[in-house]
Amino acid sequence: MSYEKNIYLVGFMGAGKSTVGRALADKTGKIFKDLDDIIEERENKKIVDIFEEKGEEYFRRLESEVIEEVSKSKNYVVATGGGAIVNPTNFQKLKESGVLISLAASPEAIYERVKDSKDRPLLNVENPIEEIKRMMFERAYYYIKSDHIIETTDRSIEEIVEEILELI
């Protein structure tokens, strides 16, 4: 594949960023990076523990630092955190250094994909589907500014990867 810029997968948690990212990296020969994994490795803690112990603001600062570093590299497929592009500086860095692909899924599909995970600190609430809807609505403005939007509900990883390859 001759496309050297990074491919950034953005979208809500559970939309498929990490799963699609790994498959896309395999198909393109690019290196896969998951921002949350990088942060967990650096902090030697799970994201949920970082949120609990140091708060969301601290986590978002770490996320911005990692985006700064990754955006200086080439030939990556990067799964970002669900809220990473809400920060205008992060959005700009990602946009300038690659193509942004927003993965979207229905709130119900998101819930089904993440309901058994204990590592989703923003969903530790009484009504997670309503919280998913609220957060998706809040972030929609940012997700739609991506270069491309791909629906992942009821689609195979292979179908999604092929669509991304056709778009770029």
Coordinates of N, CA and C in Angstrom, one line a residue:
M1 N 0.8 -1.2 0.0 CA 0.0 0.0 0.0 C 0.9 1.2 0.0
S2 N 0.6 2.2 -0.9 CA 1.4 3.4 -1.0 C 1.0 4.5 -0.1
Y3 N -0.1 4.4 0.6 CA -0.6 5.5 1.4 C 0.3 5.5 2.7
E4 N 1.1 6.5 2.8 CA 2.1 6.6 4.0 C 1.5 7.2 5.2
K5 N 0.6 8.1 5.1 CA 0.1 8.8 6.2 C -0.6 7.8 7.2
N6 N -0.7 8.3 8.4 CA -1.4 7.5 9.4 C -2.9 7.4 9.1
I7 N -3.5 6.3 9.5 CA -4.9 6.1 9.5 C -5.4 6.1 10.9
Y8 N -6.2 7.1 11.2 CA -6.8 7.2 12.6 C -8.2 6.8 12.7
L9 N -8.5 5.8 13.5 CA -9.8 5.4 13.7 C -10.4 6.1 15.0
V10 N -11.4 6.8 14.8 CA -12.1 7.6 15.9 C -13.5 7.1 16.0
G11 N -14.2 7.4 17.1 CA -15.5 7.0 17.3 C -15.8 6.6 18.7
F12 N -17.0 6.3 19.0 CA -17.4 6.0 20.4 C -16.8 4.6 20.8
M13 N -16.6 4.5 22.1 CA -16.2 3.2 22.6 C -17.1 2.1 22.1
G14 N -16.5 1.0 21.8 CA -17.2 -0.2 21.3 C -17.6 -0.1 19.8
A15 N -17.2 1.0 19.1 CA -17.6 1.1 17.7 C -16.7 0.1 16.8
G16 N -15.6 -0.3 17.4 CA -14.8 -1.3 16.7 C -13.4 -0.8 16.3
K17 N -12.9 0.3 16.9 CA -11.7 0.9 16.6 C -10.5 0.0 16.7
S18 N -10.4 -0.7 17.8 CA -9.2 -1.6 18.1 C -9.3 -2.8 17.2
T19 N -10.4 -3.4 17.1 CA -10.6 -4.6 16.3 C -10.4 -4.4 14.8
V20 N -11.0 -3.3 14.3 CA -10.8 -3.0 12.9 C -9.4 -2.5 12.7
G21 N -8.8 -1.8 13.6 CA -7.5 -1.2 13.5 C -6.5 -2.4 13.3
R22 N -6.6 -3.4 14.1 CA -5.6 -4.5 14.0 C -5.8 -5.2 12.6
A23 N -7.0 -5.4 12.2 CA -7.2 -6.1 10.9 C -6.7 -5.2 9.8
L24 N -7.0 -3.9 9.9 CA -6.5 -3.0 8.8 C -5.0 -2.9 8.8
A25 N -4.4 -2.9 9.9 CA -2.9 -2.9 10.0 C -2.3 -4.2 9.3
D26 N -2.9 -5.3 9.6 CA -2.5 -6.6 9.0 C -2.7 -6.5 7.5
K27 N -3.7 -6.0 7.0 CA -4.0 -5.9 5.6 C -3.1 -5.0 4.9
T28 N -2.7 -3.9 5.5 CA -1.9 -2.8 4.9 C -0.4 -2.9 5.1
G29 N 0.0 -3.7 6.1 CA 1.4 -3.8 6.5 C 1.8 -2.6 7.4
K30 N 0.8 -1.8 7.8 CA 1.1 -0.7 8.7 C 1.3 -1.3 10.2
I31 N 1.8 -0.4 11.1 CA 1.9 -0.8 12.5 C 0.7 -0.3 13.2
F32 N 0.1 -1.2 14.0 CA -1.1 -0.9 14.8 C -0.7 -0.3 16.1
K33 N -1.3 0.8 16.5 CA -1.2 1.4 17.8 C -2.5 1.7 18.4
D34 N -2.7 1.4 19.7 CA -3.9 1.7 20.4 C -3.5 2.7 21.5
L35 N -4.1 3.9 21.4 CA -3.7 4.9 22.3 C -3.9 4.5 23.8
D36 N -5.1 3.9 24.0 CA -5.3 3.5 25.4 C -4.3 2.5 25.9
D37 N -3.9 1.6 25.0 CA -2.8 0.6 25.4 C -1.5 1.3 25.7
I38 N -1.2 2.3 25.0 CA 0.1 3.0 25.2 C 0.0 3.7 26.6
I39 N -1.2 4.3 26.8 CA -1.3 5.1 28.1 C -1.3 4.1 29.3
E40 N -1.9 2.9 29.1 CA -1.9 1.9 30.2 C -0.5 1.4 30.5
E41 N 0.2 1.2 29.4 CA 1.6 0.8 29.5 C 2.5 1.8 30.3
R42 N 2.4 3.0 29.9 CA 3.2 4.1 30.5 C 2.8 4.3 31.9
E43 N 1.6 4.2 32.3 CA 1.1 4.5 33.6 C 1.2 3.2 34.5
N44 N 1.3 2.1 33.8 CA 1.3 0.8 34.5 C 0.0 0.6 35.2
K45 N -1.1 1.1 34.6 CA -2.4 1.0 35.2 C -3.5 0.9 34.1
K46 N -4.6 0.3 34.4 CA -5.7 0.2 33.5 C -6.3 1.7 33.4
I47 N -7.0 1.9 32.3 CA -7.6 3.2 32.1 C -8.6 3.5 33.2
V48 N -9.4 2.5 33.6 CA -10.4 2.7 34.6 C -9.8 3.1 36.0
D49 N -8.6 2.6 36.2 CA -7.8 3.0 37.5 C -7.3 4.4 37.4
I50 N -6.8 4.7 36.2 CA -6.3 6.1 36.0 C -7.5 7.1 36.2
F51 N -8.6 6.8 35.7 CA -9.8 7.7 35.9 C -10.1 7.8 37.4
E52 N -10.2 6.6 38.0 CA -10.6 6.6 39.4 C -9.6 7.3 40.3
E53 N -8.3 7.1 40.1 CA -7.3 7.6 41.0 C -6.9 9.1 40.7
K54 N -6.8 9.4 39.4 CA -6.3 10.7 39.0 C -7.3 11.6 38.2
G55 N -8.4 11.0 37.8 CA -9.5 11.8 37.1 C -9.4 11.8 35.6
E56 N -10.5 12.2 35.0 CA -10.5 12.3 33.5 C -9.6 13.4 33.0
E57 N -9.4 14.5 33.7 CA -8.6 15.6 33.2 C -7.1 15.1 33.0
Y58 N -6.6 14.3 34.0 CA -5.3 13.8 34.0 C -5.2 12.8 32.8
F59 N -6.2 11.9 32.6 CA -6.2 11.0 31.5 C -6.1 11.7 30.2
R60 N -6.9 12.8 30.0 CA -7.0 13.5 28.7 C -5.6 14.2 28.5
R61 N -4.9 14.6 29.5 CA -3.6 15.2 29.3 C -2.6 14.1 28.8
L62 N -2.7 12.9 29.4 CA -1.8 11.8 28.9 C -2.2 11.5 27.4
E63 N -3.5 11.5 27.1 CA -3.9 11.1 25.8 C -3.4 12.2 24.8
S64 N -3.4 13.4 25.1 CA -2.9 14.5 24.2 C -1.4 14.3 24.0
E65 N -0.7 13.9 25.1 CA 0.8 13.7 24.9 C 1.1 12.6 23.9
V66 N 0.3 11.5 24.0 CA 0.5 10.4 23.2 C 0.1 10.7 21.7
I67 N -0.9 11.5 21.6 CA -1.3 11.9 20.2 C -0.2 12.8 19.6
E68 N 0.3 13.6 20.4 CA 1.4 14.5 19.9 C 2.6 13.6 19.3
E69 N 2.9 12.6 20.1 CA 4.0 11.7 19.7 C 3.7 10.9 18.4
V70 N 2.5 10.3 18.4 CA 2.1 9.4 17.3 C 1.9 10.2 16.0
S71 N 1.4 11.4 16.2 CA 1.2 12.2 15.0 C 2.5 12.6 14.2
K72 N 3.6 12.4 14.9 CA 4.9 12.7 14.3 C 5.4 11.6 13.5
S73 N 4.8 10.4 13.5 CA 5.2 9.2 12.9 C 4.4 9.0 11.6
K74 N 4.8 8.0 10.8 CA 4.1 7.6 9.6 C 3.8 6.1 9.6
N75 N 2.9 5.7 8.8 CA 2.6 4.3 8.5 C 2.0 3.6 9.7
Y76 N 1.2 4.3 10.5 CA 0.5 3.7 11.6 C -1.0 3.6 11.3
V77 N -1.6 2.6 11.9 CA -3.1 2.6 12.0 C -3.3 2.8 13.5
V78 N -4.0 3.8 13.9 CA -4.1 4.2 15.3 C -5.6 4.2 15.7
A79 N -5.9 3.4 16.8 CA -7.2 3.4 17.4 C -7.1 4.4 18.5
T80 N -7.9 5.5 18.4 CA -7.9 6.5 19.4 C -8.9 6.2 20.5
G81 N -8.8 6.9 21.6 CA -9.9 6.8 22.6 C -11.1 7.5 22.1
G82 N -12.3 7.1 22.6 CA -13.6 7.6 22.1 C -13.7 9.1 22.2
G83 N -13.0 9.8 23.2 CA -13.2 11.2 23.4 C -12.0 12.0 22.9
A84 N -11.0 11.3 22.3 CA -9.7 12.0 21.9 C -9.9 13.2 21.0
I85 N -10.8 13.1 20.1 CA -10.9 14.2 19.1 C -11.8 15.4 19.6
V86 N -12.3 15.3 20.8 CA -13.1 16.4 21.3 C -12.2 17.6 21.6
N87 N -10.9 17.3 21.9 CA -9.9 18.3 22.2 C -9.5 18.8 20.8
P88 N -9.7 20.2 20.5 CA -9.4 20.7 19.2 C -7.9 20.5 18.8
T89 N -7.0 20.6 19.7 CA -5.6 20.4 19.4 C -5.3 19.0 18.9
N90 N -5.9 18.0 19.6 CA -5.8 16.6 19.2 C -6.3 16.4 17.8
F91 N -7.5 17.0 17.6 CA -8.2 16.8 16.3 C -7.3 17.4 15.2
Q92 N -6.7 18.5 15.4 CA -5.9 19.2 14.4 C -4.7 18.4 14.1
K93 N -4.0 17.9 15.2 CA -2.8 17.0 15.0 C -3.1 15.8 14.2
L94 N -4.2 15.1 14.5 CA -4.6 13.9 13.8 C -5.0 14.2 12.3
K95 N -5.7 15.3 12.1 CA -6.1 15.7 10.8 C -4.9 16.0 9.9
E96 N -4.0 16.7 10.4 CA -2.8 17.1 9.7 C -1.9 15.9 9.3
S97 N -1.9 14.9 10.2 CA -0.9 13.8 10.0 C -1.5 12.5 9.4
G98 N -2.8 12.5 9.1 CA -3.4 11.3 8.5 C -4.8 11.5 8.1
V99 N -5.5 10.4 7.9 CA -6.9 10.4 7.5 C -7.7 9.9 8.7
L100 N -8.8 10.6 9.0 CA -9.6 10.3 10.1 C -10.8 9.5 9.6
I101 N -10.9 8.3 10.1 CA -12.1 7.4 9.8 C -12.9 7.3 11.1
S102 N -14.1 7.8 11.0 CA -15.0 7.6 12.2 C -15.8 6.4 12.1
L103 N -15.7 5.5 13.1 CA -16.5 4.3 13.1 C -17.8 4.6 14.0
A104 N -18.9 4.2 13.4 CA -20.2 4.5 14.1 C -21.0 3.2 14.3
A105 N -21.7 3.1 15.4 CA -22.6 2.0 15.7 C -23.8 2.5 16.5
S106 N -24.8 1.7 16.5 CA -26.0 2.1 17.2 C -25.7 2.1 18.7
P107 N -26.4 2.9 19.6 CA -26.2 2.8 21.0 C -26.4 1.4 21.5
E108 N -27.4 0.7 21.0 CA -27.7 -0.7 21.4 C -26.5 -1.6 21.1
A109 N -26.0 -1.5 19.9 CA -24.8 -2.3 19.5 C -23.6 -2.0 20.4
I110 N -23.4 -0.7 20.6 CA -22.3 -0.3 21.5 C -22.5 -1.0 22.9
Y111 N -23.7 -0.9 23.4 CA -23.9 -1.5 24.8 C -23.6 -3.0 24.7
E112 N -24.1 -3.7 23.7 CA -23.9 -5.1 23.6 C -22.4 -5.5 23.6
R113 N -21.7 -4.7 22.9 CA -20.2 -4.9 22.7 C -19.4 -4.7 24.0
V114 N -19.9 -3.7 24.8 CA -19.1 -3.3 26.0 C -19.7 -3.7 27.4
K115 N -20.9 -4.2 27.4 CA -21.6 -4.4 28.7 C -20.9 -5.3 29.7
D116 N -20.1 -6.2 29.2 CA -19.4 -7.1 30.1 C -18.0 -6.7 30.5
S117 N -17.6 -5.5 30.0 CA -16.3 -5.0 30.3 C -16.4 -4.1 31.6
K118 N -15.4 -4.4 32.4 CA -15.3 -3.6 33.6 C -14.3 -2.4 33.4
D119 N -13.8 -2.3 32.2 CA -12.8 -1.3 31.9 C -13.4 -0.1 31.1
R120 N -14.6 0.2 31.3 CA -15.3 1.4 30.7 C -15.8 2.3 31.8
P121 N -14.8 3.2 32.3 CA -15.2 4.0 33.4 C -16.3 5.0 33.2
L122 N -16.5 5.4 32.0 CA -17.6 6.4 31.7 C -19.0 5.7 31.7
L123 N -19.0 4.4 31.7 CA -20.3 3.7 31.6 C -20.7 3.1 33.0
N124 N -19.9 3.4 34.0 CA -20.3 2.9 35.3 C -21.4 3.7 35.9
V125 N -22.5 3.7 35.3 CA -23.7 4.5 35.7 C -24.9 3.6 35.7
E126 N -26.0 4.2 36.3 CA -27.2 3.4 36.5 C -27.9 3.0 35.1
N127 N -27.9 3.9 34.1 CA -28.6 3.5 32.9 C -27.6 3.7 31.7
P128 N -26.7 2.7 31.4 CA -25.7 2.8 30.5 C -26.1 3.2 29.0
I129 N -27.2 2.6 28.6 CA -27.7 3.0 27.2 C -28.0 4.4 27.1
E130 N -28.7 5.0 28.1 CA -29.0 6.4 28.1 C -27.7 7.3 28.1
E131 N -26.7 6.8 28.9 CA -25.4 7.5 29.0 C -24.7 7.4 27.6
I132 N -24.8 6.3 27.0 CA -24.2 6.1 25.6 C -24.8 7.1 24.7
K133 N -26.1 7.2 24.7 CA -26.9 8.1 23.8 C -26.5 9.5 24.0
R134 N -26.4 9.9 25.3 CA -26.0 11.3 25.7 C -24.6 11.6 25.2
M135 N -23.7 10.7 25.5 CA -22.3 11.0 25.1 C -22.1 10.9 23.6
M136 N -22.8 10.1 22.9 CA -22.7 10.0 21.4 C -23.3 11.4 20.9
F137 N -24.3 11.8 21.4 CA -24.9 13.1 21.0 C -23.9 14.2 21.2
E138 N -23.3 14.3 22.4 CA -22.3 15.3 22.7 C -21.1 15.3 21.8
R139 N -20.7 14.1 21.4 CA -19.5 13.9 20.5 C -19.7 13.9 19.0
A140 N -21.0 13.8 18.6 CA -21.3 13.7 17.2 C -20.7 14.8 16.4
Y141 N -20.7 16.0 16.9 CA -20.2 17.1 16.2 C -18.7 16.9 15.8
Y142 N -18.0 16.2 16.6 CA -16.6 16.0 16.4 C -16.4 14.8 15.4
Y143 N -17.2 13.7 15.7 CA -17.1 12.6 14.8 C -17.4 12.9 13.4
I144 N -18.4 13.7 13.1 CA -18.8 14.0 11.7 C -17.8 14.9 11.0
K145 N -16.8 15.4 11.7 CA -15.7 16.2 11.1 C -14.6 15.3 10.5
S146 N -14.8 14.0 10.7 CA -13.8 13.1 10.2 C -13.8 13.1 8.7
D147 N -12.8 12.5 8.1 CA -12.7 12.4 6.6 C -13.8 11.5 6.1
H148 N -14.0 10.4 6.8 CA -15.0 9.4 6.4 C -15.7 8.9 7.6
I149 N -17.0 8.5 7.4 CA -17.7 7.8 8.5 C -18.2 6.5 8.0
I150 N -18.0 5.5 8.8 CA -18.3 4.1 8.4 C -19.2 3.5 9.5
E151 N -20.3 3.0 9.1 CA -21.2 2.3 10.0 C -20.7 0.9 10.3
T152 N -20.6 0.5 11.6 CA -20.1 -0.8 11.9 C -21.2 -1.8 12.5
T153 N -22.3 -1.3 12.7 CA -23.4 -2.2 13.3 C -23.7 -3.3 12.3
D154 N -23.7 -4.5 12.7 CA -24.1 -5.6 11.9 C -23.3 -5.8 10.7
R155 N -22.0 -5.4 10.7 CA -21.1 -5.6 9.6 C -19.8 -6.4 10.1
S156 N -19.3 -7.2 9.2 CA -18.1 -7.9 9.6 C -16.8 -7.0 9.5
I157 N -15.8 -7.5 10.2 CA -14.6 -6.7 10.3 C -14.0 -6.6 8.8
E158 N -14.1 -7.7 8.1 CA -13.6 -7.7 6.7 C -14.3 -6.7 5.8
E159 N -15.6 -6.6 6.0 CA -16.4 -5.6 5.2 C -16.0 -4.2 5.5
I160 N -15.8 -3.9 6.8 CA -15.4 -2.6 7.2 C -14.0 -2.2 6.7
V161 N -13.0 -3.2 6.8 CA -11.7 -3.0 6.4 C -11.7 -2.7 4.9
E162 N -12.4 -3.5 4.1 CA -12.5 -3.3 2.7 C -13.0 -1.9 2.3
E163 N -14.1 -1.4 3.0 CA -14.6 -0.1 2.8 C -13.6 1.0 3.1
I164 N -12.8 0.8 4.1 CA -11.8 1.8 4.5 C -10.7 1.8 3.3
L165 N -10.3 0.7 2.9 CA -9.3 0.6 1.8 C -9.8 1.2 0.5
E166 N -11.1 1.1 0.2 CA -11.7 1.7 -1.0 C -11.7 3.3 -0.8
L167 N -11.9 3.7 0.4 CA -12.0 5.2 0.7 C -10.7 5.9 0.6
I168 N -9.6 5.2 1.0 CA -8.3 5.9 1.1 C -7.5 5.5 -0.2

